[in-house]
CSV table of C-alpha atoms and ligand atoms in Angstrom, one decimal:
chain,number,residue,atom,x,y,z
A,29,MET,CA,18.1,0.9,38.2
A,30,GLU,CA,14.4,0.6,38.4
A,31,ALA,CA,13.7,3.5,40.2
A,32,SER,CA,10.0,6.0,38.8
A,33,PHE,CA,10.6,8.0,35.9
A,34,ASP,CA,8.5,9.2,33.7
A,35,THR,CA,7.8,8.1,29.9
A,36,VAL,CA,8.4,10.9,27.0
A,37,ALA,CA,4.4,9.7,26.2
A,38,ARG,CA,4.1,11.5,29.9
A,39,ALA,CA,4.0,14.5,28.5
A,40,PHE,CA,2.6,14.6,25.7
A,41,GLU,CA,-0.6,13.5,27.5
A,42,PRO,CA,-3.6,15.9,28.5
A,43,GLY,CA,-3.3,17.7,31.7
A,44,ALA,CA,0.7,17.6,31.5
A,45,VAL,CA,1.1,21.0,31.2
A,46,GLY,CA,2.6,22.6,34.0
A,47,THR,CA,4.1,19.7,35.7
A,48,THR,CA,7.1,17.7,37.0
A,49,VAL,CA,8.5,15.6,34.8
A,50,ARG,CA,11.7,12.4,35.7
A,51,LEU,CA,12.9,11.2,31.7
A,52,HIS,CA,15.3,9.0,31.2
A,53,GLY,CA,17.1,8.2,27.4
A,54,TRP,CA,19.5,9.3,24.7
A,55,VAL,CA,19.8,12.1,22.8
A,56,LEU,CA,18.4,12.4,19.6
A,57,ARG,CA,20.9,15.7,18.7
A,58,SER,CA,20.9,18.9,20.1
A,59,ARG,CA,22.8,23.1,19.7
A,60,SER,CA,23.0,26.0,21.7
A,61,SER,CA,22.3,28.9,21.9
A,62,GLY,CA,22.4,32.2,24.0
A,63,GLY,CA,23.1,30.1,27.4
A,64,ILE,CA,19.7,27.4,25.5
A,65,LEU,CA,20.5,24.5,25.3
A,66,PHE,CA,18.1,22.4,23.3
A,67,LEU,CA,18.3,19.1,23.2
A,68,VAL,CA,15.4,16.4,22.0
A,69,LEU,CA,15.4,13.2,24.0
A,70,ARG,CA,14.0,10.2,22.6
A,71,ASP,CA,13.2,7.0,24.8
A,72,ARG,CA,11.2,3.6,23.7
A,73,THR,CA,7.9,5.9,23.9
A,74,GLY,CA,8.7,8.6,21.7
A,75,SER,CA,11.2,12.5,21.9
A,76,VAL,CA,11.2,15.5,23.1
A,77,GLN,CA,12.7,18.8,23.3
A,78,VAL,CA,14.2,19.9,26.9
A,79,THR,CA,15.1,23.2,26.8
A,80,GLY,CA,18.2,24.0,29.5
A,81,ARG,CA,19.2,27.5,30.1
A,82,LYS,CA,22.2,28.3,32.6
A,83,ASP,CA,21.1,30.2,35.1
A,84,VAL,CA,18.8,27.6,35.5
A,85,LEU,CA,20.9,25.0,35.1
A,86,GLY,CA,24.3,26.7,36.5
A,87,ALA,CA,27.3,27.1,34.8
A,88,GLU,CA,29.1,23.8,35.8
A,89,ALA,CA,26.3,21.0,34.1
A,90,PHE,CA,25.0,23.3,31.7
A,91,ASP,CA,28.8,22.9,30.4
A,92,ALA,CA,28.8,18.9,30.7
A,93,ALA,CA,25.6,19.3,29.4
A,94,GLU,CA,26.4,20.8,26.4
A,95,HIS,CA,28.4,18.3,25.6
A,96,VAL,CA,26.9,15.0,25.4
A,97,GLN,CA,27.5,13.7,22.0
A,98,ASN,CA,24.0,12.4,19.9
A,99,GLU,CA,23.3,9.1,21.3
A,100,GLY,CA,24.9,9.9,24.7
A,101,SER,CA,23.0,9.1,27.7
A,102,VAL,CA,20.7,11.9,30.4
A,103,SER,CA,18.0,12.2,32.6
A,104,VAL,CA,16.4,15.2,32.6
A,105,GLU,CA,13.9,16.7,35.6
A,106,GLY,CA,11.5,19.3,34.3
A,107,THR,CA,8.0,21.5,33.4
A,108,VAL,CA,6.6,20.7,30.6
A,109,ALA,CA,5.6,23.7,28.9
A,110,GLU,CA,3.5,24.3,25.9
A,111,ASP,CA,5.5,25.5,22.9
A,112,PRO,CA,4.5,26.1,19.3
A,113,ARG,CA,7.4,25.9,17.8
A,114,ALA,CA,8.0,22.9,19.7
A,115,PRO,CA,7.7,19.8,17.0
A,116,GLY,CA,4.1,18.1,19.4
A,117,GLY,CA,3.9,21.6,20.5
A,118,CYS,CA,5.2,20.9,24.2
A,119,GLU,CA,8.5,21.2,25.7
A,120,VAL,CA,10.3,20.1,29.0
A,121,ARG,CA,12.1,23.0,30.8
A,122,ALA,CA,14.9,21.3,32.6
A,123,SER,CA,15.7,22.8,36.2
A,124,ARG,CA,18.3,19.4,35.9
A,125,ILE,CA,20.2,17.4,33.7
A,126,HIS,CA,22.4,15.4,34.9
A,127,VAL,CA,24.7,13.1,32.2
A,128,ILE,CA,24.8,9.7,32.8
A,129,ASP,CA,27.6,9.1,29.1
A,130,ALA,CA,28.2,12.1,27.5
A,131,GLY,CA,29.0,9.2,24.5
A,132,LEU,CA,32.0,9.7,21.6
A,133,PRO,CA,31.1,11.2,18.4
A,134,PHE,CA,27.8,9.4,17.3
A,135,PRO,CA,29.5,7.3,13.7
A,136,ILE,CA,26.5,7.6,12.1
A,137,TRP,CA,25.2,9.9,9.5
A,138,SER,CA,23.5,10.5,6.8
A,139,GLY,CA,25.5,9.3,3.2
A,140,GLN,CA,27.8,6.5,4.6
A,141,THR,CA,28.2,3.1,2.2
A,142,GLU,CA,25.7,0.5,3.2
A,143,GLU,CA,29.1,-2.2,3.8
A,144,PHE,CA,30.2,0.6,6.3
A,145,LEU,CA,26.5,0.4,7.7
A,146,LEU,CA,26.3,-3.0,8.6
A,147,ASP,CA,29.7,-2.5,9.7
A,148,LYS,CA,28.1,-0.3,12.4
A,149,ARG,CA,24.9,-2.3,12.3
A,150,HIS,CA,24.6,-2.0,16.4
A,151,LEU,CA,24.2,0.5,16.3
A,152,THR,CA,22.5,2.0,12.9
A,153,ILE,CA,19.9,-0.4,14.4
A,154,ARG,CA,19.6,2.5,16.8
A,155,SER,CA,17.7,5.1,13.3
A,156,GLN,CA,13.5,5.5,13.9
A,157,GLU,CA,13.4,3.5,10.8
A,158,PHE,CA,14.8,0.3,11.9
A,159,VAL,CA,13.0,0.7,15.4
A,160,THR,CA,9.3,1.2,13.4
A,161,ILE,CA,9.7,-2.0,10.9
A,162,PHE,CA,10.9,-3.9,14.6
A,163,ARG,CA,8.4,-2.9,16.6
A,164,LEU,CA,6.9,-4.3,13.2
A,165,LYS,CA,8.4,-7.2,13.1
A,166,ALA,CA,7.1,-8.0,16.7
A,167,GLU,CA,3.6,-7.0,15.9
A,168,LEU,CA,2.8,-9.5,13.3
A,169,LEU,CA,4.8,-11.5,15.4
A,170,ARG,CA,2.3,-11.0,18.1
A,171,ALA,CA,-0.9,-11.4,15.8
A,172,PHE,CA,0.4,-14.8,14.5
A,173,ARG,CA,0.1,-16.4,18.5
A,174,GLU,CA,-2.9,-15.0,19.0
A,175,PHE,CA,-4.2,-16.5,15.3
A,176,PHE,CA,-3.0,-19.4,16.8
A,177,ASP,CA,-4.7,-19.3,20.4
A,178,ALA,CA,-7.9,-18.9,18.4
A,179,GLU,CA,-7.9,-21.9,16.4
A,180,ASP,CA,-6.2,-24.2,19.3
A,181,VAL,CA,-2.9,-24.7,17.4
A,182,LEU,CA,-0.3,-25.3,20.4
A,183,GLU,CA,2.9,-23.8,20.1
A,184,THR,CA,6.0,-26.0,20.9
A,185,THR,CA,10.0,-26.1,20.5
A,186,PRO,CA,11.8,-28.3,18.1
A,187,PRO,CA,15.6,-28.6,18.6
A,188,ILE,CA,18.1,-25.9,16.3
A,189,LEU,CA,21.2,-29.2,16.5
A,190,THR,CA,20.1,-31.4,14.0
A,191,GLY,CA,21.3,-35.0,13.1
A,192,ASN,CA,19.1,-34.9,10.1
A,193,ALA,CA,19.1,-32.1,6.2
A,194,ALA,CA,16.0,-32.2,5.6
A,195,GLU,CA,16.2,-29.8,2.8
A,196,GLY,CA,18.8,-31.0,0.5
A,197,GLY,CA,22.4,-31.8,2.4
A,198,ALA,CA,24.2,-29.5,-0.1
A,199,GLU,CA,22.2,-26.2,1.5
A,200,ALA,CA,23.3,-27.2,5.4
A,201,PHE,CA,25.3,-25.8,7.4
A,202,GLU,CA,27.4,-28.7,8.7
A,203,ILE,CA,29.0,-29.0,12.6
A,204,ASP,CA,30.9,-31.0,14.6
A,205,TYR,CA,28.7,-32.4,16.9
A,206,PHE,CA,31.2,-33.7,19.7
A,207,GLY,CA,32.7,-35.3,16.3
A,208,GLN,CA,29.3,-36.9,14.8
A,209,PRO,CA,27.9,-35.2,12.0
A,210,GLY,CA,25.8,-32.3,12.8
A,211,TYR,CA,23.1,-29.9,10.9
A,212,LEU,CA,22.4,-26.7,12.0
A,213,SER,CA,17.9,-26.5,11.4
A,214,GLN,CA,16.9,-26.2,8.0
A,215,THR,CA,13.2,-26.4,9.0
A,216,ALA,CA,11.4,-27.3,11.7
A,217,GLN,CA,8.8,-29.6,10.2
A,218,LEU,CA,10.5,-32.9,10.9
A,219,TYR,CA,9.6,-32.4,14.5
A,220,LEU,CA,6.7,-30.9,14.6
A,221,GLU,CA,5.1,-33.8,12.6
A,222,ALA,CA,6.8,-36.0,15.3
A,223,LEU,CA,5.4,-33.6,17.6
A,224,LEU,CA,1.4,-33.7,15.3
A,225,PHE,CA,1.2,-37.7,17.0
A,226,PRO,CA,0.1,-36.1,20.2
A,227,ASN,CA,-1.3,-32.6,19.4
A,228,GLU,CA,-2.7,-32.8,15.5
A,229,ARG,CA,-1.9,-29.0,15.8
A,230,VAL,CA,1.1,-27.5,16.0
A,231,TYR,CA,3.7,-24.8,15.2
A,232,ALA,CA,6.9,-23.4,15.9
A,233,LEU,CA,8.5,-20.3,15.4
A,234,THR,CA,12.5,-21.2,15.0
A,235,PRO,CA,15.6,-20.2,13.4
A,236,SER,CA,16.2,-21.1,9.8
A,237,PHE,CA,19.4,-22.0,8.2
A,238,ARG,CA,20.6,-22.3,5.0
A,239,ALA,CA,24.1,-22.1,3.5
A,240,GLU,CA,22.9,-20.7,0.2
A,241,LYS,CA,25.8,-18.4,-1.6
A,242,SER,CA,22.6,-16.6,-2.8
A,243,ARG,CA,23.5,-12.3,-3.7
A,244,THR,CA,19.5,-11.8,-3.9
A,245,PRO,CA,16.8,-9.5,-1.8
A,246,ARG,CA,15.5,-11.9,-0.8
A,247,HIS,CA,17.8,-14.3,0.7
A,248,ILE,CA,19.7,-14.8,3.7
A,249,THR,CA,21.1,-18.2,5.8
A,250,GLU,CA,19.7,-17.3,8.8
A,251,PHE,CA,16.0,-16.5,8.9
A,252,GLN,CA,12.7,-17.0,11.3
A,253,ASN,CA,10.7,-19.8,10.1
A,254,LEU,CA,7.2,-20.2,11.3
A,255,GLU,CA,6.2,-23.8,10.5
A,256,VAL,CA,2.6,-25.0,11.1
A,257,GLU,CA,2.2,-29.0,11.2
A,258,LEU,CA,-1.5,-29.6,11.0
A,259,ALA,CA,-3.5,-33.8,11.1
A,260,TRP,CA,-6.5,-34.3,9.2
A,261,CYS,CA,-5.3,-31.8,6.8
A,262,ASP,CA,-5.4,-31.5,2.9
A,263,LEU,CA,-4.2,-30.1,0.4
A,264,ASP,CA,-7.5,-27.6,-0.1
A,265,GLY,CA,-7.9,-27.5,3.9
A,266,LEU,CA,-3.8,-26.3,4.8
A,267,LEU,CA,-4.8,-23.6,1.7
A,268,THR,CA,-7.3,-22.2,3.3
A,269,PHE,CA,-5.9,-22.4,6.2
A,270,ILE,CA,-2.9,-20.3,5.4
A,271,GLU,CA,-5.8,-17.8,3.4
A,272,ARG,CA,-7.6,-17.0,7.0
A,273,MET,CA,-4.1,-16.7,8.3
A,274,PHE,CA,-2.8,-14.6,6.8
A,275,VAL,CA,-5.5,-12.2,6.0
A,276,SER,CA,-6.6,-12.0,10.1
A,277,VAL,CA,-2.7,-11.3,10.7
A,278,VAL,CA,-2.0,-8.5,8.4
A,279,HIS,CA,-5.5,-7.3,8.8
A,280,THR,CA,-4.5,-6.9,13.1
A,281,VAL,CA,-1.1,-5.6,11.7
A,282,ALA,CA,-2.7,-3.0,9.0
A,283,ASP,CA,-5.7,-2.4,12.5
A,284,ARG,CA,-2.9,-1.8,15.1
A,285,ARG,CA,0.2,-0.2,13.4
A,286,PRO,CA,-1.3,2.0,10.9
A,287,LYS,CA,1.2,5.2,11.0
A,288,GLU,CA,4.1,3.4,11.6
A,289,LEU,CA,3.1,1.3,8.3
A,290,ALA,CA,2.0,4.6,6.5
A,291,SER,CA,5.2,6.0,7.5
A,292,LEU,CA,7.3,3.0,5.4
A,293,GLY,CA,5.2,3.7,2.9
A,294,ARG,CA,3.0,1.2,3.4
A,295,PRO,CA,-0.7,2.1,3.4
A,296,PRO,CA,-2.6,0.6,6.1
A,297,GLU,CA,-5.6,0.5,3.6
A,298,GLU,CA,-3.3,-1.9,0.9
A,299,LEU,CA,-3.3,-4.6,3.6
A,300,ARG,CA,-6.6,-4.1,5.2
A,301,ALA,CA,-7.5,-4.7,1.4
A,302,ILE,CA,-6.3,-8.1,1.8
A,303,ALA,CA,-9.2,-11.0,1.5
A,304,ALA,CA,-9.5,-14.9,1.0
A,305,PRO,CA,-9.8,-16.2,-1.2
A,306,PHE,CA,-6.7,-16.2,-3.2
A,307,PRO,CA,-6.4,-17.3,-6.1
A,308,ARG,CA,-4.7,-20.2,-7.2
A,309,LEU,CA,-2.7,-21.2,-10.4
A,310,THR,CA,-1.5,-25.0,-11.3
A,311,TYR,CA,2.6,-25.0,-11.8
A,312,GLY,CA,2.2,-26.0,-15.6
A,313,LYS,CA,-0.7,-23.4,-16.2
A,314,ALA,CA,1.7,-20.8,-14.7
A,315,ILE,CA,4.5,-22.1,-17.1
A,316,ASP,CA,2.1,-21.7,-20.4
A,317,ARG,CA,1.4,-18.7,-18.8
A,318,LEU,CA,5.3,-17.9,-18.6
A,319,LYS,CA,5.9,-19.0,-22.5
A,320,ALA,CA,3.0,-17.0,-23.6
A,321,ALA,CA,4.9,-14.0,-22.0
A,322,GLY,CA,7.9,-15.2,-23.6
A,323,PHE,CA,10.1,-17.2,-20.6
A,324,SER,CA,12.4,-20.1,-21.9
A,325,VAL,CA,10.3,-22.4,-20.0
A,326,SER,CA,9.0,-25.7,-20.2
A,327,TRP,CA,7.7,-28.7,-17.2
A,328,GLY,CA,10.6,-29.5,-14.8
A,329,SER,CA,12.1,-25.2,-15.2
A,330,ASP,CA,12.7,-24.6,-11.4
A,331,LEU,CA,10.6,-21.1,-10.8
A,332,GLY,CA,13.3,-18.1,-10.0
A,333,ALA,CA,12.8,-14.8,-8.2
A,334,ALA,CA,12.2,-14.0,-11.8
A,335,GLU,CA,9.8,-15.7,-12.8
A,336,GLU,CA,7.7,-16.1,-9.5
A,337,ARG,CA,8.2,-11.9,-10.3
A,338,ALA,CA,6.3,-12.0,-13.7
A,339,LEU,CA,3.6,-14.1,-12.1
A,340,THR,CA,2.4,-11.5,-9.4
A,341,LEU,CA,3.8,-8.1,-10.6
A,342,GLU,CA,0.6,-7.2,-11.9
A,343,SER,CA,-1.6,-8.2,-7.7
A,344,ASN,CA,-2.0,-6.7,-4.8
A,345,VAL,CA,-3.5,-10.0,-3.2
A,346,PRO,CA,-1.3,-13.1,-3.0
A,347,LEU,CA,-1.0,-16.6,-5.9
A,348,PHE,CA,-0.9,-19.7,-4.9
A,349,LEU,CA,1.0,-21.8,-7.2
A,350,THR,CA,0.2,-26.0,-6.6
A,351,HIS,CA,0.9,-29.2,-7.9
A,352,PHE,CA,4.7,-28.4,-8.6
A,353,PRO,CA,6.7,-31.5,-11.3
A,354,ARG,CA,8.0,-34.0,-7.8
A,355,GLU,CA,11.9,-33.9,-8.3
A,356,LEU,CA,12.0,-30.1,-8.2
A,357,LYS,CA,10.6,-30.8,-4.7
A,358,ALA,CA,11.9,-32.9,-1.1
A,359,PHE,CA,11.2,-36.2,-0.4
A,360,TYR,CA,8.7,-35.6,2.4
A,361,MET,CA,6.0,-33.9,0.0
A,362,LEU,CA,2.6,-36.3,-1.0
A,363,ARG,CA,2.5,-38.0,-4.4
A,364,SER,CA,-1.0,-36.1,-6.0
A,365,PRO,CA,-3.1,-38.8,-6.0
A,366,ASN,CA,-5.1,-38.2,-9.6
A,367,ASP,CA,-0.8,-37.2,-11.6
A,368,PRO,CA,2.3,-38.9,-10.4
A,369,ARG,CA,4.1,-36.4,-11.9
A,370,THR,CA,3.1,-33.5,-9.1
A,371,VAL,CA,3.1,-33.5,-5.1
A,372,GLU,CA,0.1,-31.9,-3.5
A,373,ALA,CA,2.1,-28.5,-3.1
A,374,ALA,CA,1.6,-25.0,-2.8
A,375,ASP,CA,3.9,-21.7,-2.3
A,376,LEU,CA,2.3,-18.7,-2.2
A,377,LEU,CA,4.0,-15.3,-3.8
A,378,GLY,CA,3.3,-12.4,-2.2
A,379,PRO,CA,1.9,-9.0,-4.4
A,380,GLU,CA,4.0,-7.2,-6.2
A,381,GLY,CA,6.6,-9.6,-7.5
A,382,TYR,CA,7.5,-9.8,-3.9
A,383,GLY,CA,8.1,-13.7,-4.5
A,384,GLU,CA,8.1,-17.1,-2.4
A,385,ILE,CA,7.1,-16.2,0.9
A,386,VAL,CA,5.5,-19.6,2.0
A,387,GLY,CA,5.8,-23.6,1.1
A,388,ALA,CA,3.3,-25.9,2.5
A,389,SER,CA,2.6,-29.3,1.6
A,390,CYS,CA,1.2,-32.3,2.6
A,391,ARG,CA,2.7,-34.9,4.0
A,392,GLU,CA,4.0,-38.4,1.8
A,393,THR,CA,2.8,-41.7,4.8
A,394,ASP,CA,3.6,-44.6,3.5
A,395,VAL,CA,6.7,-45.7,4.7
A,396,ASP,CA,7.7,-47.5,1.0
A,397,ARG,CA,7.4,-44.3,-1.1
A,398,LEU,CA,9.5,-42.0,1.7
A,399,VAL,CA,12.1,-44.4,1.3
A,400,ALA,CA,12.2,-45.6,-2.3
A,401,ARG,CA,12.3,-41.1,-2.4
A,402,LEU,CA,15.4,-40.6,0.2
A,403,LYS,CA,17.2,-43.4,-2.4
A,404,GLU,CA,16.3,-41.9,-5.2
A,405,MET,CA,17.8,-38.4,-4.2
A,406,GLY,CA,20.9,-40.5,-2.7
A,407,VAL,CA,19.6,-40.2,0.6
A,408,ASP,CA,20.8,-43.3,2.9
A,409,PRO,CA,17.1,-43.8,4.1
A,410,ALA,CA,18.7,-45.2,7.4
A,411,GLY,CA,18.9,-42.2,8.7
A,412,TYR,CA,15.6,-40.7,8.2
A,413,GLU,CA,14.5,-44.3,10.5
A,414,TRP,CA,13.0,-42.0,13.2
A,415,TYR,CA,10.9,-40.1,11.1
A,416,LEU,CA,10.3,-43.0,9.4
A,417,ASP,CA,8.5,-44.4,12.3
A,418,LEU,CA,5.8,-42.1,12.5
A,419,ARG,CA,4.3,-43.9,9.8
A,420,ARG,CA,4.4,-46.6,11.2
A,421,HIS,CA,2.3,-46.3,14.4
A,422,GLY,CA,-1.4,-44.7,13.8
A,423,SER,CA,0.1,-42.6,10.6
A,424,VAL,CA,-2.9,-40.0,9.4
A,425,PRO,CA,-3.2,-37.9,6.5
A,426,HIS,CA,-1.4,-34.7,7.2
A,427,ALA,CA,-0.7,-31.5,5.9
A,428,GLY,CA,1.5,-27.8,6.8
A,429,PHE,CA,4.2,-24.5,5.9
A,430,GLY,CA,6.7,-22.8,6.6
A,431,LEU,CA,6.4,-19.5,6.5
A,432,GLY,CA,9.3,-16.7,6.1
A,433,ILE,CA,8.4,-14.4,8.8
A,434,GLU,CA,11.5,-11.9,7.2
A,435,ARG,CA,10.2,-13.0,3.6
A,436,MET,CA,7.0,-11.4,4.2
A,437,LEU,CA,7.8,-8.1,6.4
A,438,ARG,CA,9.7,-7.7,3.2
A,439,TRP,CA,6.4,-7.2,1.2
A,440,MET,CA,4.5,-5.9,4.3
A,441,LEU,CA,7.1,-3.2,4.7
A,442,ARG,CA,8.4,-2.3,1.2
A,443,ARG,CA,11.3,-3.1,2.1
A,444,GLU,CA,14.3,-3.2,-1.4
A,445,HIS,CA,16.3,-6.0,0.5
A,446,ILE,CA,15.6,-8.8,3.3
A,447,ARG,CA,18.7,-7.8,5.3
A,448,ASP,CA,16.6,-4.9,6.7
A,449,THR,CA,14.3,-6.5,8.2
A,450,THR,CA,16.2,-7.8,10.6
A,451,PRO,CA,18.3,-6.7,13.2
A,452,PHE,CA,21.4,-8.2,12.3
A,453,PRO,CA,21.6,-10.4,8.9
A,454,ARG,CA,23.6,-13.1,7.6
A,455,THR,CA,24.7,-13.6,4.3
A,456,PRO,CA,27.8,-15.6,2.5
A,457,SER,CA,29.9,-12.3,3.2
A,458,ARG,CA,28.8,-11.4,7.1
A,459,HIS,CA,27.6,-13.1,10.1
A,460,THR,CA,28.6,-10.2,12.3
A,461,PRO,CA,28.4,-8.1,14.5
B,510,4AD,O1,9.6,-23.3,1.0
B,510,4AD,P1,10.8,-23.8,2.5
B,510,4AD,O2,12.2,-24.1,2.1
B,510,4AD,O3,10.0,-24.6,2.9
B,510,4AD,C1,10.3,-25.8,4.5
B,510,4AD,O4,11.8,-25.8,4.8
B,510,4AD,C2,9.1,-27.3,4.1
B,510,4AD,N1,10.1,-28.1,5.6
B,510,4AD,C3,8.9,-25.6,5.4
B,510,4AD,C4,7.1,-26.8,5.9
B,510,4AD,O5,6.3,-27.7,5.1
B,510,4AD,N2,7.3,-26.8,7.7
B,510,4AD,O6,10.6,-22.7,3.5
B,510,4AD,C5,9.9,-21.9,4.3
B,510,4AD,C6,9.8,-20.2,4.3
B,510,4AD,C7,10.2,-20.0,2.2
B,510,4AD,O7,8.4,-20.1,1.7
B,510,4AD,C8,10.9,-18.8,2.6
B,510,4AD,O8,9.4,-18.0,3.3
B,510,4AD,C9,11.2,-19.0,3.9
B,510,4AD,O9,11.2,-19.9,4.2
B,510,4AD,N3,12.7,-19.1,2.9
B,510,4AD,C10,13.8,-18.2,3.7
B,510,4AD,N4,13.9,-16.7,4.3
B,510,4AD,C11,14.8,-16.3,3.8
B,510,4AD,N5,16.4,-16.4,3.2
B,510,4AD,C12,16.2,-17.8,3.1
B,510,4AD,N6,17.9,-18.3,2.1
B,510,4AD,C13,14.9,-18.6,2.6
B,510,4AD,N7,14.5,-19.9,2.5
B,510,4AD,C14,13.9,-20.0,3.1
B,511,MG,MG1,10.3,-23.1,-0.7
């Protein structure tokens, strides 16, 4: 049915008044009084008021149109007319309204519980707020891809079904792979490292899965992980790349979608004000700062949401936390050349207390150290033979990071809960609809 018809936006174009339009769409709301039907019709480009008179449409068609529920679907033919009372200053006066699906009463209205709305997520995603959020998400992904193209970073497609739990077995979803143990990918990193050797600069946007039973406003069990791996790169080079990327994509979205951002409570100027370089703070100094603020932490403490929040609550720019203790981090991270206790790693914390958005590190290039680290963690290196091979055939210094798209959006769009940055959020208690 790719028939030729008009978009709602067309009705608001200069010169549209007096012309005939043919629209297809969904009814946002409707009412009728005194033989006139008022309905608001939406399509992907916006919404417009449509009026239909019984004497024009005919009694039967009028009656059918009157019985269309909210979110029912119709096609309309009519003339664009100026009307200062209508939203946007014009309306469509219908000569014909054809009901495609009148629909049952729409079950979503204001005041319903969060649980009910999550059960009906397949319908709640039609709201203007969700439409705006997911368009901004698409805009952000487009901005990332444009940045990587400009920087000559190649898009690749690593697997989701894997034989290794790369970020620690406890948080991996294990699956039965035809009788063999398998895992849903927690990170594409190990595969990106393999793809780096023939391509030098690679990235992938893949779903990552974490079997964490954390019920927090920043955890979901499936998220979009944007991961980059760069050859010939040290920690400073990596952080400079991340800053450049972050500023570029945030400015691009602010420039392209200012109205949508503002409608969600994020003035675009706040995003335009983000500039490099971002402050950098070592883990050691962060511990000192947190102690001074009354937190009971010491060297070796894992910094959680509360600590991350305290470090950036007062700040409008992101913060790099660097040089974590080795024991806190994954096996593949490069030991710091000047301090064997720490690794060449950094987390980027979002402004305003939003917490970790990016996890980054230089990669260990020495086979023996990698093997020793796996053994220390109680992991059999045999399962990682293919990964260790990468260090046996032209190993080079390299570094990379993963950025949680939904974490970034939670900050950018000022959302209370991460689940509202993804259409069908997966949490410990929910993987349906
Ligand atoms: O910090 P993480 O665990 O790092 C890695 O997986 C590395 N292998 C990435 C790499 O270097 N290629 O995860 C990366 C990012 C985090 O900074 C966070 O933004 C996001 O992924 N993330 C989550 N987002 C939502 N829900 C969760 N449960 C998340 N876990 C991580
Ligand atoms: Mg992390």
